[in-house]
Short mmCIF file of C-alpha atoms in Angstrom, two decimals:
data_model
loop_
_atom_site.label_atom_id
_atom_site.label_comp_id
_atom_site.label_asym_id
_atom_site.label_seq_id
_atom_site.Cartn_x
_atom_site.Cartn_y
_atom_site.Cartn_z
CA UNK A 216 -0.34 -0.15 -0.17
CA UNK A 217 1.72 3.78 -0.95
CA UNK A 218 -0.01 6.74 1.55
CA UNK A 219 1.29 9.71 -0.44
CA UNK A 220 0.80 13.45 1.13
CA UNK A 221 0.46 16.70 -1.24
CA UNK A 222 1.05 19.45 0.79
CA UNK A 223 1.33 23.27 -0.08
CA UNK A 224 2.04 26.80 1.98
CA UNK A 225 5.18 27.40 5.23
CA UNK A 226 7.11 25.24 6.78
CA UNK A 227 5.03 25.22 9.49
CA UNK A 228 1.95 24.46 8.09
CA UNK A 229 3.03 21.74 6.52
CA UNK A 230 4.53 20.21 9.24
CA UNK A 231 1.00 20.74 11.35
CA UNK A 232 -0.78 19.22 8.50
CA UNK A 233 1.99 15.97 8.25
CA UNK A 234 2.20 15.44 12.10
CA UNK A 235 -2.30 15.62 10.87
CA UNK A 236 -1.82 12.76 8.50
CA UNK A 237 0.48 10.50 10.42
CA UNK A 238 -1.86 10.60 13.48
CA UNK A 239 -4.21 7.98 11.66
CA UNK A 240 -1.20 6.14 10.34
CA UNK A 241 -0.32 2.72 10.74
CA UNK A 242 1.76 2.22 14.16
CA UNK A 243 5.00 2.03 11.62
CA UNK A 244 4.66 4.61 10.00
CA UNK A 245 3.72 6.79 13.88
CA UNK A 246 7.09 5.35 14.70
CA UNK A 247 8.89 7.02 11.65
CA UNK A 248 7.63 10.40 12.73
CA UNK A 249 8.26 9.88 15.96
CA UNK A 250 11.46 9.95 14.24
CA UNK A 251 11.76 12.82 12.79
CA UNK A 252 9.88 15.46 15.45
CA UNK A 253 12.42 14.63 17.41
CA UNK A 254 15.34 15.13 14.12
CA UNK A 255 13.15 19.10 14.18
CA UNK A 256 13.51 18.96 17.75
CA UNK A 257 16.88 19.33 17.07
CA UNK A 258 17.19 21.41 13.97
CA UNK A 259 15.57 24.09 16.62
CA UNK A 260 18.36 23.63 19.31
CA UNK A 261 21.58 23.40 17.59
CA UNK A 262 20.29 25.88 14.50
CA UNK A 263 22.21 25.78 11.52
CA UNK A 264 25.51 24.30 12.73
CA UNK A 265 22.97 21.11 13.03
CA UNK A 266 21.10 20.82 9.93
CA UNK A 267 24.24 21.80 7.87
CA UNK A 268 26.09 17.90 9.69
CA UNK A 269 22.67 16.36 8.47
CA UNK A 270 21.91 17.99 5.56
CA UNK A 271 26.05 16.51 5.20
CA UNK A 272 25.14 12.91 6.10
CA UNK A 273 22.34 13.02 3.69
CA UNK A 274 24.28 14.18 0.78
CA UNK A 275 26.86 11.27 1.56
CA UNK A 276 24.57 8.72 1.31
CA UNK A 277 22.67 10.44 -1.47
CA UNK A 278 26.32 10.72 -3.44
CA UNK A 279 26.56 6.38 -2.96
CA UNK A 280 27.00 5.11 -6.43
CA UNK A 281 26.96 8.55 -8.64
CA UNK A 282 30.58 8.45 -9.42
CA UNK A 283 30.82 11.19 -7.09
CA UNK A 284 34.19 11.27 -4.78
CA UNK A 285 34.97 9.50 -1.86
CA UNK A 286 32.48 11.86 0.99
CA UNK A 287 31.62 14.07 -1.40
CA UNK A 288 28.21 13.89 -2.56
CA UNK A 289 25.24 16.05 -4.20
CA UNK A 290 24.62 18.82 -2.44
CA UNK A 291 28.20 19.45 0.15
CA UNK A 292 29.67 22.82 -0.87
CA UNK A 293 32.65 22.62 -2.81
CA UNK A 294 35.06 25.56 -3.68
CA UNK A 295 37.08 25.53 -7.18
CA UNK A 296 40.93 27.34 -6.83
CA UNK A 297 41.39 28.46 -10.24
CA UNK A 298 45.34 29.07 -11.80
CA UNK A 299 45.20 30.74 -14.70
CA UNK A 300 48.89 30.17 -15.77
CA UNK A 301 50.08 32.45 -17.95
CA UNK A 302 53.80 31.70 -19.52
CA UNK A 303 55.07 35.71 -20.76
CA UNK A 304 58.80 35.81 -22.24
CA UNK A 305 61.24 34.42 -22.45
CA UNK A 306 65.05 36.20 -21.10
CA UNK A 307 68.34 36.50 -22.28
CA UNK A 308 69.31 32.51 -23.63
CA UNK A 309 72.83 32.90 -25.37
CA UNK A 310 72.18 29.41 -27.37
CA UNK A 311 69.46 30.40 -29.08
CA UNK A 312 73.13 33.15 -30.66
CA UNK A 313 73.79 30.71 -33.31
CA UNK A 314 70.56 29.65 -35.12
CA UNK A 315 69.55 30.48 -38.11
CA UNK A 316 66.54 32.21 -38.23
CA UNK A 317 63.63 30.37 -39.16
CA UNK A 318 65.76 26.68 -38.42
CA UNK A 319 64.43 25.96 -35.59
CA UNK A 320 61.33 26.26 -33.44
CA UNK A 321 61.40 26.36 -29.24
CA UNK A 322 58.37 26.02 -26.93
CA UNK A 323 57.41 25.94 -23.16
CA UNK A 324 56.23 22.90 -21.84
CA UNK A 325 54.35 22.18 -17.68
CA UNK A 326 52.50 19.46 -16.10
CA UNK A 327 49.88 20.80 -13.19
CA UNK A 328 49.31 17.56 -11.29
CA UNK A 329 46.14 15.50 -12.24
CA UNK A 330 45.52 14.67 -8.19
CA UNK A 331 44.90 18.55 -8.01
CA UNK A 332 42.26 18.74 -10.15
CA UNK A 333 39.02 18.24 -11.69
CA UNK A 334 38.38 16.77 -14.95
CA UNK A 335 35.04 18.72 -16.11
CA UNK A 336 36.39 22.64 -15.28
CA UNK A 337 36.04 23.31 -18.86
CA UNK A 338 39.20 24.94 -20.22
CA UNK A 339 41.11 22.96 -17.92
CA UNK A 340 44.16 21.20 -18.41
CA UNK A 341 45.76 19.26 -15.64
CA UNK A 342 46.60 15.76 -15.64
CA UNK A 343 48.62 15.83 -18.98
CA UNK A 344 51.76 18.16 -20.21
CA UNK A 345 51.17 21.97 -20.71
CA UNK A 346 52.96 23.23 -23.98
CA UNK A 347 52.91 27.05 -25.33
CA UNK A 348 52.39 27.71 -28.39
CA UNK A 349 55.39 27.10 -30.63
CA UNK A 350 57.90 30.76 -31.41
CA UNK A 351 61.11 31.15 -33.39
CA UNK A 352 64.27 30.11 -31.04
CA UNK A 353 65.45 33.79 -29.87
CA UNK A 354 67.18 35.24 -27.61
CA UNK A 355 64.46 36.29 -26.45
CA UNK A 356 61.27 34.99 -27.83
CA UNK A 357 58.05 35.67 -26.63
CA UNK A 358 55.76 32.50 -26.27
CA UNK A 359 51.83 34.66 -24.23
CA UNK A 360 50.17 31.29 -23.38
CA UNK A 361 47.86 30.22 -20.86
CA UNK A 362 46.31 27.98 -19.49
CA UNK A 363 44.01 27.01 -16.70
CA UNK A 364 43.84 24.73 -13.98
CA UNK A 365 41.12 23.91 -11.33
CA UNK A 366 41.21 22.40 -7.80
CA UNK A 367 37.90 21.21 -6.56
CA UNK A 368 38.67 20.65 -3.23
CA UNK A 369 35.80 20.22 0.14
CA UNK A 370 34.77 24.15 1.62
CA UNK A 371 36.39 22.76 4.46
CA UNK A 372 39.86 21.57 3.03
CA UNK A 373 43.30 23.47 3.13
CA UNK A 374 43.93 24.23 -0.56
CA UNK A 375 47.30 25.02 0.66
CA UNK A 376 48.10 21.59 2.00
CA UNK A 377 47.16 19.98 -1.34
CA UNK A 378 49.53 21.88 -3.42
CA UNK A 379 52.44 21.47 -0.96
CA UNK A 380 52.02 17.41 -0.54
CA UNK A 381 51.26 17.13 -4.74
CA UNK A 382 54.26 19.95 -5.96
CA UNK A 383 57.15 18.61 -3.45
CA UNK A 384 60.27 20.10 -5.44
CA UNK A 385 57.10 22.54 -7.65
CA UNK A 386 56.46 22.62 -9.83
CA UNK A 387 58.77 22.50 -12.86
CA UNK A 388 58.67 24.58 -16.40
CA UNK A 389 60.33 22.86 -19.51
CA UNK A 390 62.52 24.78 -22.54
CA UNK A 391 62.31 22.85 -25.23
CA UNK A 392 63.82 23.16 -28.68
CA UNK A 393 62.28 21.92 -31.64
CA UNK A 394 64.88 20.76 -34.84
CA UNK A 395 64.06 20.14 -38.30
CA UNK A 396 66.71 19.39 -39.94
CA UNK A 397 68.37 16.37 -40.40
CA UNK A 398 65.09 15.60 -38.86
CA UNK A 399 62.51 16.51 -37.25
CA UNK A 400 63.05 15.91 -33.13
CA UNK A 401 62.73 17.67 -29.76
CA UNK A 402 65.26 18.47 -27.27
CA UNK A 403 64.90 19.38 -23.61
CA UNK A 404 67.49 22.61 -22.90
CA UNK A 405 66.99 24.23 -19.87
CA UNK A 406 64.21 23.96 -16.90
CA UNK A 407 63.34 26.13 -13.78
CA UNK A 408 61.03 25.41 -11.21
CA UNK A 409 57.49 27.87 -10.06
CA UNK A 410 57.70 26.36 -6.28
CA UNK A 411 54.43 25.53 -4.25
CA UNK A 412 54.98 27.82 -1.58
CA UNK A 413 53.99 31.29 -4.70
CA UNK A 414 50.72 30.11 -5.59
CA UNK A 415 49.89 28.89 -1.71
CA UNK A 416 51.01 32.38 -0.79
CA UNK A 417 48.36 33.75 -3.82
CA UNK A 418 45.91 32.23 -1.97
CA UNK A 419 47.10 33.28 1.59
CA UNK A 420 46.91 37.07 -0.04
CA UNK A 421 43.32 36.22 -1.50
CA UNK A 422 41.93 35.47 1.79
CA UNK A 423 43.19 37.78 4.07
CA UNK A 424 42.38 40.73 1.46
CA UNK A 425 39.94 38.70 1.01
CA UNK A 426 39.58 40.44 -2.99
CA UNK A 427 38.85 37.49 -5.43
CA UNK A 428 41.12 38.05 -7.30
CA UNK A 429 45.10 38.42 -7.29
CA UNK A 430 47.69 38.13 -9.61
CA UNK A 431 51.75 37.95 -9.62
CA UNK A 432 54.14 37.66 -12.18
CA UNK A 433 57.13 35.35 -11.10
CA UNK A 434 61.53 35.82 -13.24
CA UNK A 435 62.32 33.09 -13.27
CA UNK A 436 65.89 31.21 -13.57
CA UNK A 437 66.64 28.71 -16.55
CA UNK A 438 69.22 26.63 -15.62
CA UNK A 439 70.06 23.30 -18.00
CA UNK A 440 69.19 20.37 -17.34
CA UNK A 441 71.90 18.50 -15.71
CA UNK A 442 73.24 21.03 -14.51
CA UNK A 443 73.14 24.30 -12.39
CA UNK A 444 75.00 26.52 -15.20
CA UNK A 445 72.04 29.32 -15.93
CA UNK A 446 70.17 29.65 -19.10
CA UNK A 447 68.78 33.06 -18.85
CA UNK A 448 64.69 33.47 -17.09
CA UNK A 449 61.87 33.39 -17.89
CA UNK A 450 58.56 35.49 -16.53
CA UNK A 451 55.09 34.25 -16.09
CA UNK A 452 52.39 35.29 -14.38
CA UNK A 453 50.10 33.49 -12.29
CA UNK A 454 46.17 33.90 -11.60
CA UNK A 455 44.20 32.79 -8.65
CA UNK A 456 40.82 33.22 -7.58
CA UNK A 457 38.22 31.51 -5.82
CA UNK A 458 34.81 30.38 -6.36
CA UNK A 459 32.31 28.08 -4.51
CA UNK A 460 30.49 25.07 -5.77
CA UNK A 461 27.99 22.68 -4.58
CA UNK A 462 27.72 18.98 -5.91
CA UNK A 463 24.19 18.58 -7.95
CA UNK A 464 23.28 14.79 -8.24
CA UNK A 465 23.72 13.97 -11.57
CA UNK A 466 20.89 14.18 -14.10
CA UNK A 467 18.39 11.82 -15.00
CA UNK A 468 20.66 8.62 -16.62
CA UNK A 469 23.96 10.74 -15.74
CA UNK A 470 26.70 8.25 -14.41
CA UNK A 471 28.18 11.17 -12.32
CA UNK A 472 27.48 14.49 -9.83
CA UNK A 473 27.19 17.41 -11.48
CA UNK A 474 29.29 20.88 -10.05
CA UNK A 475 27.21 24.28 -10.28
CA UNK A 476 29.12 27.43 -9.22
CA UNK A 477 27.31 29.16 -6.91
CA UNK A 478 28.75 32.58 -5.90
CA UNK A 479 32.50 34.20 -6.31
CA UNK A 480 34.14 34.55 -2.85
CA UNK A 481 38.05 35.39 -1.95
#
């Protein structure tokens, strides 16, 4: 037997109608009502904190089997930490002084750790080698290439800790040379590292100033891959912002929950 009640009104009115409806229900329904009334009373005593805790518990159960990350079910509040990395240019690359104009190209490549990113973040290219555009090998090449990387974490998790754990040696940026004659081949000619602490500083500054967007340029020293011999420098700009989001249930027939951006936050 299925018993259905449709009620329209304020929350208090609906609760009153529900209690009246359940008072004429069989004993098992009455027992369920007792449990719900106890929860309502607990909500009134504990306020928002208790309600939020129960919401998280229900969200965790609802997320089972939906493809959501462990502990992140529909309704859970998330935060997207967005890093926009722009490879601007390299300077003083003396090793390109003797290159014939037009015979070789160069580009910058790096890999933002896949463990820090989410697969459904639009133009996010993390977890795979990210390359700048190819330009001619000259002493001061200009790349001006932009890529976005998104860390999606629970709102109560510290992004700084995740960065420190996954970028122990910093973010390695490699300068590659592509030669076309006598055959096409790529050679790693220089490397530099952007320390994880620099990315953490952006988050700290955003939180301290309550700004939704912060940006910083870094001039990083390039060196030979197997030595510390200077090879010039690389200019990189990193912009950071955070966005609040809620993990929604998967669409009908879908296999994974959907994250909806709620609002910009510092």
